[in-house]
Amino acid sequence: MRWAVIVPALGAGRGPAPAQSLLHGMVLEGNPEVGSPRTSDLQHPGNQGSCVLSSPGEDAQPGEEPIKYGELIVLGCCEEGGEETEAQRGEVTGPRAHSCYNGCLASGDKGRRRSRLALSRRPHANGVKPDVMHHISTPLISKALSNRGQHSISYTLSRSHSVIVEYTHDSDTDMFQIGRSTENMIDFVVTDTSPGGGTAEGPSAQSTISRYACRILCDRRPPYTARIYAAGFDASSNIFLGERAAKWRTPDGLMDGLTTNGVLVMHPAGGFSEDSAPGVWREISVCGNVYTLRDSRSAQQRGKLVENESNVLQDGSLIDLCGATLLWRTPAGLLRAPTLKQLEAQRQEANAARPQCPVGLSTLAFPSPARGRTAPDKQQPWVYVRCGHVHGYHGWGCRRERGPQERECPLCRLVGPYVPLWLGQEAGLCLDPGPPSHAFAPCGHVCSEKTARYWAQTPLPHGTHAFHAACPFCGAWLTGEHGCVRLIFQGPLD
């Protein structure tokens, strides 16, 4: 790469200023190493792709579907203002509405704020890659970054010294940005999920998700590798790492850093399949390097560099933005997941077996997803989450001396929460198309055994340094010894 010094424009709407106009009181250093393969830019180690398709990599013809790189799915949470389940509210007074995402936002998927987003090849590449590094006087940084057409990352080292890394257009990649901001440069708008499946409310509620949380760059040609980087570019095409942000100079003289609350990634061991096991949570830097976790999310001391791991997203990779967790699914992985038609067929098959309440002897049936989450149906199955015995709804067996939500199972006498059963409707969260045989405790979402056991063993980040397993459909923290229970249905007496 040819050595060069690129000086940004002095103001928006002006042409590039002569280099000597900014040299007074400023030190500029063009570093040709910024764009070399040694940086953690688009030439990051690791050749395995996030998915492998048979497309030749050319632009889609008119009328053809664009190449899909993958899909991002928000792990479950409830819409602000929605009603809680009895188990979450701590009361048992009768059927209540269930307003969790479970496949769709309670208010509906709208624009860039939705429960899932497919990343597809853009008509024109918008990716960027590192180009030139400048050392600059901090007071003059606003002038140096005034060109909105120039992507750059600014590292403030002190009140008098900053380092700016300029990025140039990359015709081989597409860039997608994720964050809390609703500005146009954000492709996927995400909001906070509070513990237990709720959302933060009230004037004192403060989001912990960055406005420009992270960015994903996807290769436009096979194998369509997807890589994740901390931080996204703002409306001025800049990323600022202030004086208090964790940042450092790498051994080869380049710069890297971490965002305030960090971007954590976990790749499942064995892929996202029936044999999957949870992996180890890592932190991704602004340049895409992989580090062990800090002592707390916002600590200034970074973790240790993990040289044998990369920022390449795999099928089933989890991305935590300190307030919301996303699941990455590749097109190849989604082909192995159950379809909505399969989930509906399983619902109809379960209802065709005519399970009965062992006490009331009424026939139970899972309601159709089309009727929404208004309130449990009269035929809705309910479960005692400690033992797994399935009943129809009834009002006896309360043990308020043990707690406001405790009930005694009339079959085995175990005391525990008693909740309605809901079939999980987000197919992308399922590891296999197995029958709906297990329910998460205490929320009552139903899925296959392998799916239930995987998520019950997967700790999700919460707060500054805590981890909890949670239901992927509604976000409720799992309880009990296993976090899920095998459902015990009674068949018809005839």
PDB file of C-alpha atoms in Angstrom, residues 260-385:
ATOM      1  CA  THR A 260     -18.150   1.782  27.452  1.00  0.00           C
ATOM      2  CA  ASN A 261     -20.360  -1.220  28.232  1.00  0.00           C
ATOM      3  CA  GLY A 262     -18.786  -3.539  25.691  1.00  0.00           C
ATOM      4  CA  VAL A 263     -20.023  -5.920  23.005  1.00  0.00           C
ATOM      5  CA  LEU A 264     -19.898  -9.557  24.112  1.00  0.00           C
ATOM      6  CA  VAL A 265     -20.046 -12.575  21.799  1.00  0.00           C
ATOM      7  CA  MET A 266     -20.465 -16.281  22.517  1.00  0.00           C
ATOM      8  CA  HIS A 267     -20.015 -18.947  19.831  1.00  0.00           C
ATOM      9  CA  PRO A 268     -21.723 -22.273  20.665  1.00  0.00           C
ATOM     10  CA  ALA A 269     -19.546 -25.364  20.841  1.00  0.00           C
ATOM     11  CA  GLY A 270     -20.475 -27.841  18.146  1.00  0.00           C
ATOM     12  CA  GLY A 271     -22.504 -25.332  16.153  1.00  0.00           C
ATOM     13  CA  PHE A 272     -26.182 -24.553  16.686  1.00  0.00           C
ATOM     14  CA  SER A 273     -27.585 -28.060  16.408  1.00  0.00           C
ATOM     15  CA  GLU A 274     -28.838 -30.973  18.488  1.00  0.00           C
ATOM     16  CA  ASP A 275     -25.301 -31.547  19.828  1.00  0.00           C
ATOM     17  CA  SER A 276     -24.643 -27.905  20.754  1.00  0.00           C
ATOM     18  CA  ALA A 277     -23.213 -26.779  24.058  1.00  0.00           C
ATOM     19  CA  PRO A 278     -22.737 -23.209  25.322  1.00  0.00           C
ATOM     20  CA  GLY A 279     -19.384 -21.638  24.518  1.00  0.00           C
ATOM     21  CA  VAL A 280     -17.346 -19.001  26.380  1.00  0.00           C
ATOM     22  CA  TRP A 281     -18.323 -15.325  26.416  1.00  0.00           C
ATOM     23  CA  ARG A 282     -15.724 -12.986  24.905  1.00  0.00           C
ATOM     24  CA  GLU A 283     -15.504  -9.247  24.267  1.00  0.00           C
ATOM     25  CA  ILE A 284     -15.068  -7.791  20.776  1.00  0.00           C
ATOM     26  CA  SER A 285     -12.995  -4.653  20.266  1.00  0.00           C
ATOM     27  CA  VAL A 286     -13.583  -1.739  17.915  1.00  0.00           C
ATOM     28  CA  CYS A 287     -11.132  -3.313  15.455  1.00  0.00           C
ATOM     29  CA  GLY A 288     -12.662  -6.772  15.786  1.00  0.00           C
ATOM     30  CA  ASN A 289     -10.102  -8.428  18.036  1.00  0.00           C
ATOM     31  CA  VAL A 290     -11.243 -10.955  20.670  1.00  0.00           C
ATOM     32  CA  TYR A 291     -10.523 -10.484  24.390  1.00  0.00           C
ATOM     33  CA  THR A 292     -11.439 -12.190  27.632  1.00  0.00           C
ATOM     34  CA  LEU A 293     -14.064 -10.382  29.691  1.00  0.00           C
ATOM     35  CA  ARG A 294     -13.197  -7.374  31.800  1.00  0.00           C
ATOM     36  CA  ASP A 295     -13.771  -7.484  35.573  1.00  0.00           C
ATOM     37  CA  SER A 296     -16.961  -5.503  34.930  1.00  0.00           C
ATOM     38  CA  ARG A 297     -18.661  -4.291  31.764  1.00  0.00           C
ATOM     39  CA  SER A 298     -17.347  -0.707  32.025  1.00  0.00           C
ATOM     40  CA  ALA A 299     -13.894  -1.354  33.546  1.00  0.00           C
ATOM     41  CA  GLN A 300     -11.073   0.526  31.832  1.00  0.00           C
ATOM     42  CA  GLN A 301      -8.679  -2.421  32.023  1.00  0.00           C
ATOM     43  CA  ARG A 302      -9.170  -4.721  29.038  1.00  0.00           C
ATOM     44  CA  GLY A 303      -9.048  -8.509  29.204  1.00  0.00           C
ATOM     45  CA  LYS A 304      -6.384 -10.690  27.620  1.00  0.00           C
ATOM     46  CA  LEU A 305      -6.141 -11.066  23.858  1.00  0.00           C
ATOM     47  CA  VAL A 306      -7.459 -14.432  22.629  1.00  0.00           C
ATOM     48  CA  GLU A 307      -5.332 -15.004  19.546  1.00  0.00           C
ATOM     49  CA  ASN A 308      -6.873 -18.303  18.423  1.00  0.00           C
ATOM     50  CA  GLU A 309     -10.427 -16.920  18.188  1.00  0.00           C
ATOM     51  CA  SER A 310     -11.919 -14.500  15.675  1.00  0.00           C
ATOM     52  CA  ASN A 311     -14.842 -12.126  15.262  1.00  0.00           C
ATOM     53  CA  VAL A 312     -16.404 -14.279  12.531  1.00  0.00           C
ATOM     54  CA  LEU A 313     -20.052 -14.960  13.352  1.00  0.00           C
ATOM     55  CA  GLN A 314     -21.146 -18.586  13.318  1.00  0.00           C
ATOM     56  CA  ASP A 315     -24.583 -20.122  13.242  1.00  0.00           C
ATOM     57  CA  GLY A 316     -25.940 -19.687  16.773  1.00  0.00           C
ATOM     58  CA  SER A 317     -23.527 -16.942  17.858  1.00  0.00           C
ATOM     59  CA  LEU A 318     -24.951 -14.745  20.625  1.00  0.00           C
ATOM     60  CA  ILE A 319     -24.290 -10.989  20.644  1.00  0.00           C
ATOM     61  CA  ASP A 320     -24.892  -9.122  23.909  1.00  0.00           C
ATOM     62  CA  LEU A 321     -25.187  -5.325  23.801  1.00  0.00           C
ATOM     63  CA  CYS A 322     -25.589  -4.794  27.575  1.00  0.00           C
ATOM     64  CA  GLY A 323     -29.358  -4.579  27.580  1.00  0.00           C
ATOM     65  CA  ALA A 324     -30.369  -6.835  24.694  1.00  0.00           C
ATOM     66  CA  THR A 325     -29.052 -10.133  23.364  1.00  0.00           C
ATOM     67  CA  LEU A 326     -29.199 -11.105  19.684  1.00  0.00           C
ATOM     68  CA  LEU A 327     -28.927 -14.534  18.062  1.00  0.00           C
ATOM     69  CA  TRP A 328     -27.185 -14.857  14.680  1.00  0.00           C
ATOM     70  CA  ARG A 329     -28.570 -17.513  12.333  1.00  0.00           C
ATOM     71  CA  THR A 330     -27.057 -18.355   8.960  1.00  0.00           C
ATOM     72  CA  PRO A 331     -29.191 -19.383   5.969  1.00  0.00           C
ATOM     73  CA  ALA A 332     -27.747 -22.907   6.179  1.00  0.00           C
ATOM     74  CA  GLY A 333     -28.624 -23.076   9.883  1.00  0.00           C
ATOM     75  CA  LEU A 334     -32.163 -21.828   9.324  1.00  0.00           C
ATOM     76  CA  LEU A 335     -32.705 -24.662   6.844  1.00  0.00           C
ATOM     77  CA  ARG A 336     -32.235 -27.092   9.760  1.00  0.00           C
ATOM     78  CA  ALA A 337     -34.591 -25.174  12.048  1.00  0.00           C
ATOM     79  CA  PRO A 338     -38.301 -25.964  12.151  1.00  0.00           C
ATOM     80  CA  THR A 339     -40.563 -23.850   9.985  1.00  0.00           C
ATOM     81  CA  LEU A 340     -43.715 -22.094  11.149  1.00  0.00           C
ATOM     82  CA  LYS A 341     -45.695 -24.729   9.247  1.00  0.00           C
ATOM     83  CA  GLN A 342     -43.927 -27.464  11.203  1.00  0.00           C
ATOM     84  CA  LEU A 343     -44.649 -25.701  14.493  1.00  0.00           C
ATOM     85  CA  GLU A 344     -48.310 -25.419  13.533  1.00  0.00           C
ATOM     86  CA  ALA A 345     -48.392 -29.107  12.556  1.00  0.00           C
ATOM     87  CA  GLN A 346     -46.931 -29.992  15.967  1.00  0.00           C
ATOM     88  CA  ARG A 347     -49.608 -27.906  17.688  1.00  0.00           C
ATOM     89  CA  GLN A 348     -52.365 -29.640  15.767  1.00  0.00           C
ATOM     90  CA  GLU A 349     -50.835 -33.062  16.459  1.00  0.00           C
ATOM     91  CA  ALA A 350     -50.628 -32.323  20.179  1.00  0.00           C
ATOM     92  CA  ASN A 351     -54.258 -31.202  20.222  1.00  0.00           C
ATOM     93  CA  ALA A 352     -55.331 -34.247  18.177  1.00  0.00           C
ATOM     94  CA  ALA A 353     -54.047 -36.470  21.012  1.00  0.00           C
ATOM     95  CA  ARG A 354     -56.833 -34.929  23.142  1.00  0.00           C
ATOM     96  CA  PRO A 355     -54.887 -34.458  26.397  1.00  0.00           C
ATOM     97  CA  GLN A 356     -57.156 -34.140  29.428  1.00  0.00           C
ATOM     98  CA  CYS A 357     -57.069 -32.437  32.776  1.00  0.00           C
ATOM     99  CA  PRO A 358     -56.579 -35.328  35.242  1.00  0.00           C
ATOM    100  CA  VAL A 359     -58.887 -33.669  37.758  1.00  0.00           C
ATOM    101  CA  GLY A 360     -61.529 -31.790  35.791  1.00  0.00           C
ATOM    102  CA  LEU A 361     -61.430 -34.339  32.924  1.00  0.00           C
ATOM    103  CA  SER A 362     -61.812 -31.502  30.400  1.00  0.00           C
ATOM    104  CA  THR A 363     -60.046 -31.724  27.034  1.00  0.00           C
ATOM    105  CA  LEU A 364     -57.048 -29.407  26.711  1.00  0.00           C
ATOM    106  CA  ALA A 365     -55.808 -27.688  23.547  1.00  0.00           C
ATOM    107  CA  PHE A 366     -53.021 -25.248  22.691  1.00  0.00           C
ATOM    108  CA  PRO A 367     -54.573 -22.093  21.178  1.00  0.00           C
ATOM    109  CA  SER A 368     -53.751 -20.976  17.650  1.00  0.00           C
ATOM    110  CA  PRO A 369     -51.028 -18.301  17.437  1.00  0.00           C
ATOM    111  CA  ALA A 370     -53.410 -16.364  15.165  1.00  0.00           C
ATOM    112  CA  ARG A 371     -55.643 -15.452  18.108  1.00  0.00           C
ATOM    113  CA  GLY A 372     -52.798 -13.573  19.770  1.00  0.00           C
ATOM    114  CA  ARG A 373     -51.873 -13.224  23.425  1.00  0.00           C
ATOM    115  CA  THR A 374     -55.085 -11.805  24.898  1.00  0.00           C
ATOM    116  CA  ALA A 375     -55.605 -14.262  27.779  1.00  0.00           C
ATOM    117  CA  PRO A 376     -55.347 -18.037  28.266  1.00  0.00           C
ATOM    118  CA  ASP A 377     -58.165 -19.926  26.552  1.00  0.00           C
ATOM    119  CA  LYS A 378     -60.654 -22.043  28.509  1.00  0.00           C
ATOM    120  CA  GLN A 379     -58.970 -25.156  27.081  1.00  0.00           C
ATOM    121  CA  GLN A 380     -55.459 -23.787  27.698  1.00  0.00           C
ATOM    122  CA  PRO A 381     -53.076 -26.330  29.293  1.00  0.00           C
ATOM    123  CA  TRP A 382     -51.554 -25.249  32.607  1.00  0.00           C
ATOM    124  CA  VAL A 383     -48.558 -26.834  34.295  1.00  0.00           C
ATOM    125  CA  TYR A 384     -47.098 -27.215  37.754  1.00  0.00           C
ATOM    126  CA  VAL A 385     -43.528 -26.269  36.882  1.00  0.00           C
TER     127      VAL A 385
END
